[in-house]
Amino acid sequence: DTADIAEFLVDAALARAARCAQGGGGIYSELWSLDEGRASVGAMHEAAVATAPLRGPEEARHMAAMDILVDEQPRSSELRPLFRQVRSHILARSTTLALLDVFDVFESRGKDSDYTAEERRRIEAFLDTANRSPVMRRCRAEAVKLSETSYTDDEWRERLWNIWFQRPPQSHRCSFEHIFVGEAAVDTLGRDVIGGLHNWFKFFLEEQRGVAKYLGRRYPGRIDGKDAL
C-alpha cells in the first residue's frame, strides 16, 4: 500500500535524524557536528499553538530562542505556513547567500540553453564557498576513502559539477535543479505539481512568495484541485 510505504519512509527518516542528533548516525552525525551553519529547530503543534500562553515562560523562552520554528498541523486543519520563524542570521551566512545566487540562475534560464558565463560564475562561486566548509572537506575525504582514488582540486571540482550541474543526455534538468529548486510538471489530472524540492530553505522562500503550501508531515497521497500546488 502506497500510504503504508510513505508512513514507513517518514518514520525511518525521523528515526535516523534522531540518531544523528544523538551522535549515533555514523558519517551523518559527523557531518552534522561539523556543520558551522546548522540551526536549532523547534516544532509547534496545533495544541501547543492553541495553549501557548498556558505552557509557562520557560518553554516559551526555549521555543523563542530557536533559530527555526516550524508549525506542524493536522492535514484537516486550516492551512498555515510551515515556517513560523527563521532568524535573520541564518539567511546571512555565506553558504546561504551563495545558494541564493544559484537559485537565481535556475529561475531565469531556459530548458535547452547552456549556462552563460555569468551563470557559470555564480555556480563556481557557490562551489568555492561550499568547498571551504568543514562539511565538504569531510565529504571529500570520505569520497577518497570509498573510491580509493585521490582527487586534485580541479578533479574534485569537476566531479561536483558533473554530479550536481551537468545535465544528462536524456533530461533537460540537472540534479541540483531537481533536489534544490524543484521541477514544475503536470500530473495525470492536468494539475500543476512540483517534484523534487528537497531543500527547506527553498521551500521557505517559496512560502514567503505565497506559491508553496504545507500539506502536513505525512501527506496521504493525491490532493484535490484547490490544493494542487
PDB file of C-alpha atoms in Angstrom:
ATOM      1  CA  ASP A   1       0.000   0.000   0.000  1.00  0.00           C
ATOM      2  CA  THR A   2       1.423   3.382  -1.023  1.00  0.00           C
ATOM      3  CA  ALA A   3       0.251   5.147   2.144  1.00  0.00           C
ATOM      4  CA  ASP A   4       1.887   2.500   4.369  1.00  0.00           C
ATOM      5  CA  ILE A   5       5.162   2.787   2.445  1.00  0.00           C
ATOM      6  CA  ALA A   6       5.085   6.570   2.788  1.00  0.00           C
ATOM      7  CA  GLU A   7       4.468   6.273   6.546  1.00  0.00           C
ATOM      8  CA  PHE A   8       7.386   3.849   6.861  1.00  0.00           C
ATOM      9  CA  LEU A   9       9.770   6.127   4.943  1.00  0.00           C
ATOM     10  CA  VAL A  10       8.814   9.148   7.049  1.00  0.00           C
ATOM     11  CA  ASP A  11       9.281   7.230  10.305  1.00  0.00           C
ATOM     12  CA  ALA A  12      12.633   5.855   9.107  1.00  0.00           C
ATOM     13  CA  ALA A  13      13.849   9.333   8.190  1.00  0.00           C
ATOM     14  CA  LEU A  14      12.771  10.745  11.569  1.00  0.00           C
ATOM     15  CA  ALA A  15      14.460   7.865  13.398  1.00  0.00           C
ATOM     16  CA  ARG A  16      17.708   8.465  11.519  1.00  0.00           C
ATOM     17  CA  ALA A  17      17.527  12.182  12.252  1.00  0.00           C
ATOM     18  CA  ALA A  18      17.124  11.408  15.953  1.00  0.00           C
ATOM     19  CA  ARG A  19      20.134   9.071  15.914  1.00  0.00           C
ATOM     20  CA  CYS A  20      22.241  11.682  14.157  1.00  0.00           C
ATOM     21  CA  ALA A  21      21.273  14.326  16.710  1.00  0.00           C
ATOM     22  CA  GLN A  22      22.429  11.949  19.460  1.00  0.00           C
ATOM     23  CA  GLY A  23      25.700  11.102  17.721  1.00  0.00           C
ATOM     24  CA  GLY A  24      24.639   7.630  16.574  1.00  0.00           C
ATOM     25  CA  GLY A  25      24.394   8.218  12.849  1.00  0.00           C
ATOM     26  CA  GLY A  26      27.955   7.463  11.717  1.00  0.00           C
ATOM     27  CA  ILE A  27      29.166   9.779   8.971  1.00  0.00           C
ATOM     28  CA  TYR A  28      25.844  11.652   9.090  1.00  0.00           C
ATOM     29  CA  SER A  29      26.386  12.571  12.739  1.00  0.00           C
ATOM     30  CA  GLU A  30      29.926  13.615  11.968  1.00  0.00           C
ATOM     31  CA  LEU A  31      28.796  15.900   9.150  1.00  0.00           C
ATOM     32  CA  TRP A  32      26.107  17.370  11.405  1.00  0.00           C
ATOM     33  CA  SER A  33      28.648  18.167  14.109  1.00  0.00           C
ATOM     34  CA  LEU A  34      30.993  19.754  11.543  1.00  0.00           C
ATOM     35  CA  ASP A  35      28.315  21.948  10.009  1.00  0.00           C
ATOM     36  CA  GLU A  36      29.022  25.512  11.052  1.00  0.00           C
ATOM     37  CA  GLY A  37      25.701  26.540   9.536  1.00  0.00           C
ATOM     38  CA  ARG A  38      23.483  24.129  11.419  1.00  0.00           C
ATOM     39  CA  ALA A  39      20.475  25.661  13.096  1.00  0.00           C
ATOM     40  CA  SER A  40      18.393  24.829  16.147  1.00  0.00           C
ATOM     41  CA  VAL A  41      14.871  23.818  15.153  1.00  0.00           C
ATOM     42  CA  GLY A  42      11.711  23.739  17.241  1.00  0.00           C
ATOM     43  CA  ALA A  43       8.297  22.404  16.234  1.00  0.00           C
ATOM     44  CA  MET A  44       4.988  23.825  17.399  1.00  0.00           C
ATOM     45  CA  HIS A  45       1.994  21.542  17.050  1.00  0.00           C
ATOM     46  CA  GLU A  46      -1.672  22.538  16.889  1.00  0.00           C
ATOM     47  CA  ALA A  47      -2.232  22.023  20.614  1.00  0.00           C
ATOM     48  CA  ALA A  48       0.958  23.883  21.509  1.00  0.00           C
ATOM     49  CA  VAL A  49      -0.059  26.879  19.410  1.00  0.00           C
ATOM     50  CA  ALA A  50      -3.531  26.998  20.994  1.00  0.00           C
ATOM     51  CA  THR A  51      -2.250  26.718  24.571  1.00  0.00           C
ATOM     52  CA  ALA A  52       0.956  28.765  24.199  1.00  0.00           C
ATOM     53  CA  PRO A  53       0.033  31.267  26.965  1.00  0.00           C
ATOM     54  CA  LEU A  54      -0.575  28.386  29.393  1.00  0.00           C
ATOM     55  CA  ARG A  55       2.631  26.440  28.807  1.00  0.00           C
ATOM     56  CA  GLY A  56       4.896  28.509  31.027  1.00  0.00           C
ATOM     57  CA  PRO A  57       7.581  31.129  30.439  1.00  0.00           C
ATOM     58  CA  GLU A  58      10.468  28.653  30.403  1.00  0.00           C
ATOM     59  CA  GLU A  59       9.109  26.670  27.473  1.00  0.00           C
ATOM     60  CA  ALA A  60       8.099  29.869  25.705  1.00  0.00           C
ATOM     61  CA  ARG A  61      11.663  31.197  26.032  1.00  0.00           C
ATOM     62  CA  HIS A  62      13.058  27.879  24.811  1.00  0.00           C
ATOM     63  CA  MET A  63      10.908  27.939  21.666  1.00  0.00           C
ATOM     64  CA  ALA A  64      11.557  31.627  21.025  1.00  0.00           C
ATOM     65  CA  ALA A  65      15.324  31.011  21.161  1.00  0.00           C
ATOM     66  CA  MET A  66      15.205  28.535  18.279  1.00  0.00           C
ATOM     67  CA  ASP A  67      16.816  29.581  15.013  1.00  0.00           C
ATOM     68  CA  ILE A  68      13.964  27.992  13.075  1.00  0.00           C
ATOM     69  CA  LEU A  69      10.453  27.395  14.336  1.00  0.00           C
ATOM     70  CA  VAL A  70       8.033  25.281  12.330  1.00  0.00           C
ATOM     71  CA  ASP A  71       4.284  24.974  12.748  1.00  0.00           C
ATOM     72  CA  GLU A  72       3.156  21.380  12.283  1.00  0.00           C
ATOM     73  CA  GLN A  73      -0.590  20.991  11.917  1.00  0.00           C
ATOM     74  CA  PRO A  74      -3.077  18.236  11.029  1.00  0.00           C
ATOM     75  CA  ARG A  75      -3.953  17.876   7.349  1.00  0.00           C
ATOM     76  CA  SER A  76      -7.578  18.691   8.171  1.00  0.00           C
ATOM     77  CA  SER A  77      -6.776  21.982   9.886  1.00  0.00           C
ATOM     78  CA  GLU A  78      -6.847  25.424   8.357  1.00  0.00           C
ATOM     79  CA  LEU A  79      -3.625  25.516   6.388  1.00  0.00           C
ATOM     80  CA  ARG A  80      -0.921  27.831   7.694  1.00  0.00           C
ATOM     81  CA  PRO A  81       2.676  28.338   6.560  1.00  0.00           C
ATOM     82  CA  LEU A  82       5.089  25.700   7.842  1.00  0.00           C
ATOM     83  CA  PHE A  83       7.736  28.220   8.931  1.00  0.00           C
ATOM     84  CA  ARG A  84       6.752  30.470  11.836  1.00  0.00           C
ATOM     85  CA  GLN A  85      10.243  31.808  12.417  1.00  0.00           C
ATOM     86  CA  VAL A  86      13.589  31.829  10.589  1.00  0.00           C
ATOM     87  CA  ARG A  87      16.128  34.110  12.229  1.00  0.00           C
ATOM     88  CA  SER A  88      17.878  36.610  10.014  1.00  0.00           C
ATOM     89  CA  HIS A  89      21.414  35.381  10.779  1.00  0.00           C
ATOM     90  CA  ILE A  90      20.529  32.051   9.142  1.00  0.00           C
ATOM     91  CA  LEU A  91      19.814  33.902   5.904  1.00  0.00           C
ATOM     92  CA  ALA A  92      23.018  35.956   6.089  1.00  0.00           C
ATOM     93  CA  ARG A  93      25.506  33.068   6.080  1.00  0.00           C
ATOM     94  CA  SER A  94      27.955  32.857   3.184  1.00  0.00           C
ATOM     95  CA  THR A  95      26.665  29.482   2.003  1.00  0.00           C
ATOM     96  CA  THR A  96      23.075  30.742   2.070  1.00  0.00           C
ATOM     97  CA  LEU A  97      23.914  33.859   0.065  1.00  0.00           C
ATOM     98  CA  ALA A  98      25.848  31.811  -2.493  1.00  0.00           C
ATOM     99  CA  LEU A  99      22.919  29.410  -2.732  1.00  0.00           C
ATOM    100  CA  LEU A 100      20.558  32.320  -3.407  1.00  0.00           C
ATOM    101  CA  ASP A 101      22.704  33.314  -6.371  1.00  0.00           C
ATOM    102  CA  VAL A 102      22.415  29.814  -7.819  1.00  0.00           C
ATOM    103  CA  PHE A 103      18.646  29.790  -7.281  1.00  0.00           C
ATOM    104  CA  ASP A 104      18.523  32.910  -9.443  1.00  0.00           C
ATOM    105  CA  VAL A 105      20.329  31.016 -12.207  1.00  0.00           C
ATOM    106  CA  PHE A 106      17.580  28.418 -12.411  1.00  0.00           C
ATOM    107  CA  GLU A 107      14.745  30.904 -12.053  1.00  0.00           C
ATOM    108  CA  SER A 108      15.554  32.555 -15.367  1.00  0.00           C
ATOM    109  CA  ARG A 109      17.321  30.074 -17.623  1.00  0.00           C
ATOM    110  CA  GLY A 110      15.659  28.155 -20.452  1.00  0.00           C
ATOM    111  CA  LYS A 111      15.311  24.402 -20.611  1.00  0.00           C
ATOM    112  CA  ASP A 112      17.650  23.790 -23.525  1.00  0.00           C
ATOM    113  CA  SER A 113      20.180  26.605 -23.207  1.00  0.00           C
ATOM    114  CA  ASP A 114      23.706  26.098 -21.932  1.00  0.00           C
ATOM    115  CA  TYR A 115      24.987  28.067 -18.968  1.00  0.00           C
ATOM    116  CA  THR A 116      26.024  31.626 -19.705  1.00  0.00           C
ATOM    117  CA  ALA A 117      29.349  32.969 -18.470  1.00  0.00           C
ATOM    118  CA  GLU A 118      27.568  34.793 -15.621  1.00  0.00           C
ATOM    119  CA  GLU A 119      25.616  31.673 -14.633  1.00  0.00           C
ATOM    120  CA  ARG A 120      28.816  29.637 -14.565  1.00  0.00           C
ATOM    121  CA  ARG A 121      30.464  32.308 -12.432  1.00  0.00           C
ATOM    122  CA  ARG A 122      27.650  32.106  -9.866  1.00  0.00           C
ATOM    123  CA  ILE A 123      27.767  28.317  -9.753  1.00  0.00           C
ATOM    124  CA  GLU A 124      31.564  28.303  -9.427  1.00  0.00           C
ATOM    125  CA  ALA A 125      31.318  30.839  -6.590  1.00  0.00           C
ATOM    126  CA  PHE A 126      28.826  28.577  -4.810  1.00  0.00           C
ATOM    127  CA  LEU A 127      31.142  25.564  -5.217  1.00  0.00           C
ATOM    128  CA  ASP A 128      34.063  27.636  -3.879  1.00  0.00           C
ATOM    129  CA  THR A 129      32.040  28.568  -0.801  1.00  0.00           C
ATOM    130  CA  ALA A 130      30.850  25.011  -0.242  1.00  0.00           C
ATOM    131  CA  ASN A 131      34.312  23.510  -0.704  1.00  0.00           C
ATOM    132  CA  ARG A 132      35.736  25.756   2.018  1.00  0.00           C
ATOM    133  CA  SER A 133      33.274  24.388   4.570  1.00  0.00           C
ATOM    134  CA  PRO A 134      34.311  21.673   7.063  1.00  0.00           C
ATOM    135  CA  VAL A 135      31.387  19.544   5.880  1.00  0.00           C
ATOM    136  CA  MET A 136      32.548  19.454   2.273  1.00  0.00           C
ATOM    137  CA  ARG A 137      36.156  18.857   3.249  1.00  0.00           C
ATOM    138  CA  ARG A 138      34.996  15.833   5.242  1.00  0.00           C
ATOM    139  CA  CYS A 139      32.848  14.677   2.299  1.00  0.00           C
ATOM    140  CA  ARG A 140      35.886  14.853   0.047  1.00  0.00           C
ATOM    141  CA  ALA A 141      37.912  12.751   2.480  1.00  0.00           C
ATOM    142  CA  GLU A 142      35.103  10.191   2.642  1.00  0.00           C
ATOM    143  CA  ALA A 143      34.855  10.069  -1.157  1.00  0.00           C
ATOM    144  CA  VAL A 144      38.600   9.441  -1.375  1.00  0.00           C
ATOM    145  CA  LYS A 145      38.314   6.601   1.144  1.00  0.00           C
ATOM    146  CA  LEU A 146      35.331   4.938  -0.524  1.00  0.00           C
ATOM    147  CA  SER A 147      36.615   5.244  -4.094  1.00  0.00           C
ATOM    148  CA  GLU A 148      40.262   4.623  -3.159  1.00  0.00           C
ATOM    149  CA  THR A 149      41.075   7.492  -5.510  1.00  0.00           C
ATOM    150  CA  SER A 150      42.718  10.775  -4.673  1.00  0.00           C
ATOM    151  CA  TYR A 151      41.434  13.976  -6.272  1.00  0.00           C
ATOM    152  CA  THR A 152      43.248  17.121  -7.221  1.00  0.00           C
ATOM    153  CA  ASP A 153      41.313  20.311  -6.534  1.00  0.00           C
ATOM    154  CA  ASP A 154      40.368  20.550 -10.207  1.00  0.00           C
ATOM    155  CA  GLU A 155      39.281  16.907 -10.358  1.00  0.00           C
ATOM    156  CA  TRP A 156      37.152  17.274  -7.224  1.00  0.00           C
ATOM    157  CA  ARG A 157      35.537  20.400  -8.584  1.00  0.00           C
ATOM    158  CA  GLU A 158      34.783  18.677 -11.886  1.00  0.00           C
ATOM    159  CA  ARG A 159      33.252  15.750 -10.010  1.00  0.00           C
ATOM    160  CA  LEU A 160      30.952  18.047  -8.048  1.00  0.00           C
ATOM    161  CA  TRP A 161      29.983  19.892 -11.227  1.00  0.00           C
ATOM    162  CA  ASN A 162      29.151  16.633 -13.014  1.00  0.00           C
ATOM    163  CA  ILE A 163      27.097  15.334 -10.087  1.00  0.00           C
ATOM    164  CA  TRP A 164      25.088  18.491  -9.464  1.00  0.00           C
ATOM    165  CA  PHE A 165      25.100  20.718 -12.532  1.00  0.00           C
ATOM    166  CA  GLN A 166      25.756  18.572 -15.592  1.00  0.00           C
ATOM    167  CA  ARG A 167      22.559  17.790 -17.487  1.00  0.00           C
ATOM    168  CA  PRO A 168      22.252  14.124 -18.514  1.00  0.00           C
ATOM    169  CA  PRO A 169      21.586  13.484 -22.203  1.00  0.00           C
ATOM    170  CA  GLN A 170      18.068  12.195 -21.556  1.00  0.00           C
ATOM    171  CA  SER A 171      16.959  15.175 -19.448  1.00  0.00           C
ATOM    172  CA  HIS A 172      16.971  18.961 -19.520  1.00  0.00           C
ATOM    173  CA  ARG A 173      17.247  19.031 -15.702  1.00  0.00           C
ATOM    174  CA  CYS A 174      20.379  18.642 -13.615  1.00  0.00           C
ATOM    175  CA  SER A 175      20.445  17.043 -10.163  1.00  0.00           C
ATOM    176  CA  PHE A 176      20.753  20.397  -8.386  1.00  0.00           C
ATOM    177  CA  GLU A 177      17.649  21.660 -10.107  1.00  0.00           C
ATOM    178  CA  HIS A 178      15.610  18.625  -9.030  1.00  0.00           C
ATOM    179  CA  ILE A 179      16.865  18.469  -5.432  1.00  0.00           C
ATOM    180  CA  PHE A 180      17.175  22.137  -4.524  1.00  0.00           C
ATOM    181  CA  VAL A 181      14.870  24.025  -6.890  1.00  0.00           C
ATOM    182  CA  GLY A 182      12.123  21.570  -7.834  1.00  0.00           C
ATOM    183  CA  GLU A 183      10.696  20.597 -11.198  1.00  0.00           C
ATOM    184  CA  ALA A 184       7.433  22.045 -12.415  1.00  0.00           C
ATOM    185  CA  ALA A 185       5.259  19.424 -14.070  1.00  0.00           C
ATOM    186  CA  VAL A 186       1.644  18.445 -14.719  1.00  0.00           C
ATOM    187  CA  ASP A 187       0.077  15.340 -13.182  1.00  0.00           C
ATOM    188  CA  THR A 188      -2.307  12.888 -14.843  1.00  0.00           C
ATOM    189  CA  LEU A 189      -5.275  15.108 -13.984  1.00  0.00           C
ATOM    190  CA  GLY A 190      -3.715  18.148 -15.620  1.00  0.00           C
ATOM    191  CA  ARG A 191      -2.819  19.888 -12.357  1.00  0.00           C
ATOM    192  CA  ASP A 192       0.376  21.856 -11.764  1.00  0.00           C
ATOM    193  CA  VAL A 193       2.665  19.996  -9.358  1.00  0.00           C
ATOM    194  CA  ILE A 194       6.281  20.230  -8.196  1.00  0.00           C
ATOM    195  CA  GLY A 195       8.659  17.276  -7.990  1.00  0.00           C
ATOM    196  CA  GLY A 196      11.901  17.255  -6.039  1.00  0.00           C
ATOM    197  CA  LEU A 197      12.351  20.431  -3.943  1.00  0.00           C
ATOM    198  CA  HIS A 198      14.011  18.613  -1.030  1.00  0.00           C
ATOM    199  CA  ASN A 199      15.606  21.778   0.365  1.00  0.00           C
ATOM    200  CA  TRP A 200      13.995  23.504   3.353  1.00  0.00           C
ATOM    201  CA  PHE A 201      15.464  26.906   2.506  1.00  0.00           C
ATOM    202  CA  LYS A 202      13.976  26.933  -0.985  1.00  0.00           C
ATOM    203  CA  PHE A 203      10.600  25.828   0.407  1.00  0.00           C
ATOM    204  CA  PHE A 204      10.775  28.661   2.951  1.00  0.00           C
ATOM    205  CA  LEU A 205      11.466  31.171   0.179  1.00  0.00           C
ATOM    206  CA  GLU A 206       8.539  29.866  -1.871  1.00  0.00           C
ATOM    207  CA  GLU A 207       6.280  30.130   1.186  1.00  0.00           C
ATOM    208  CA  GLN A 208       7.337  33.739   1.560  1.00  0.00           C
ATOM    209  CA  ARG A 209       6.367  34.321  -2.055  1.00  0.00           C
ATOM    210  CA  GLY A 210       2.995  32.670  -1.443  1.00  0.00           C
ATOM    211  CA  VAL A 211       3.456  29.890  -4.007  1.00  0.00           C
ATOM    212  CA  ALA A 212       4.165  26.898  -1.732  1.00  0.00           C
ATOM    213  CA  LYS A 213       1.684  25.278   0.638  1.00  0.00           C
ATOM    214  CA  TYR A 214       2.406  22.942   3.539  1.00  0.00           C
ATOM    215  CA  LEU A 215       0.066  19.921   3.498  1.00  0.00           C
ATOM    216  CA  GLY A 216       1.249  18.127   6.635  1.00  0.00           C
ATOM    217  CA  ARG A 217       4.166  15.945   7.672  1.00  0.00           C
ATOM    218  CA  ARG A 218       2.522  12.797   6.342  1.00  0.00           C
ATOM    219  CA  TYR A 219       0.998  13.668   3.028  1.00  0.00           C
ATOM    220  CA  PRO A 220      -1.594  10.932   2.308  1.00  0.00           C
ATOM    221  CA  GLY A 221      -1.387  10.957  -1.474  1.00  0.00           C
ATOM    222  CA  ARG A 222      -3.389  12.664  -4.187  1.00  0.00           C
ATOM    223  CA  ILE A 223      -4.766  16.116  -3.493  1.00  0.00           C
ATOM    224  CA  ASP A 224      -7.880  17.827  -4.709  1.00  0.00           C
ATOM    225  CA  GLY A 225      -7.975  20.657  -7.211  1.00  0.00           C
ATOM    226  CA  LYS A 226      -7.856  23.552  -4.774  1.00  0.00           C
ATOM    227  CA  ASP A 227      -4.653  22.146  -3.212  1.00  0.00           C
ATOM    228  CA  ALA A 228      -2.876  21.365  -6.475  1.00  0.00           C
ATOM    229  CA  LEU A 229       0.205  23.436  -5.664  1.00  0.00           C
TER     230      LEU A 229
END
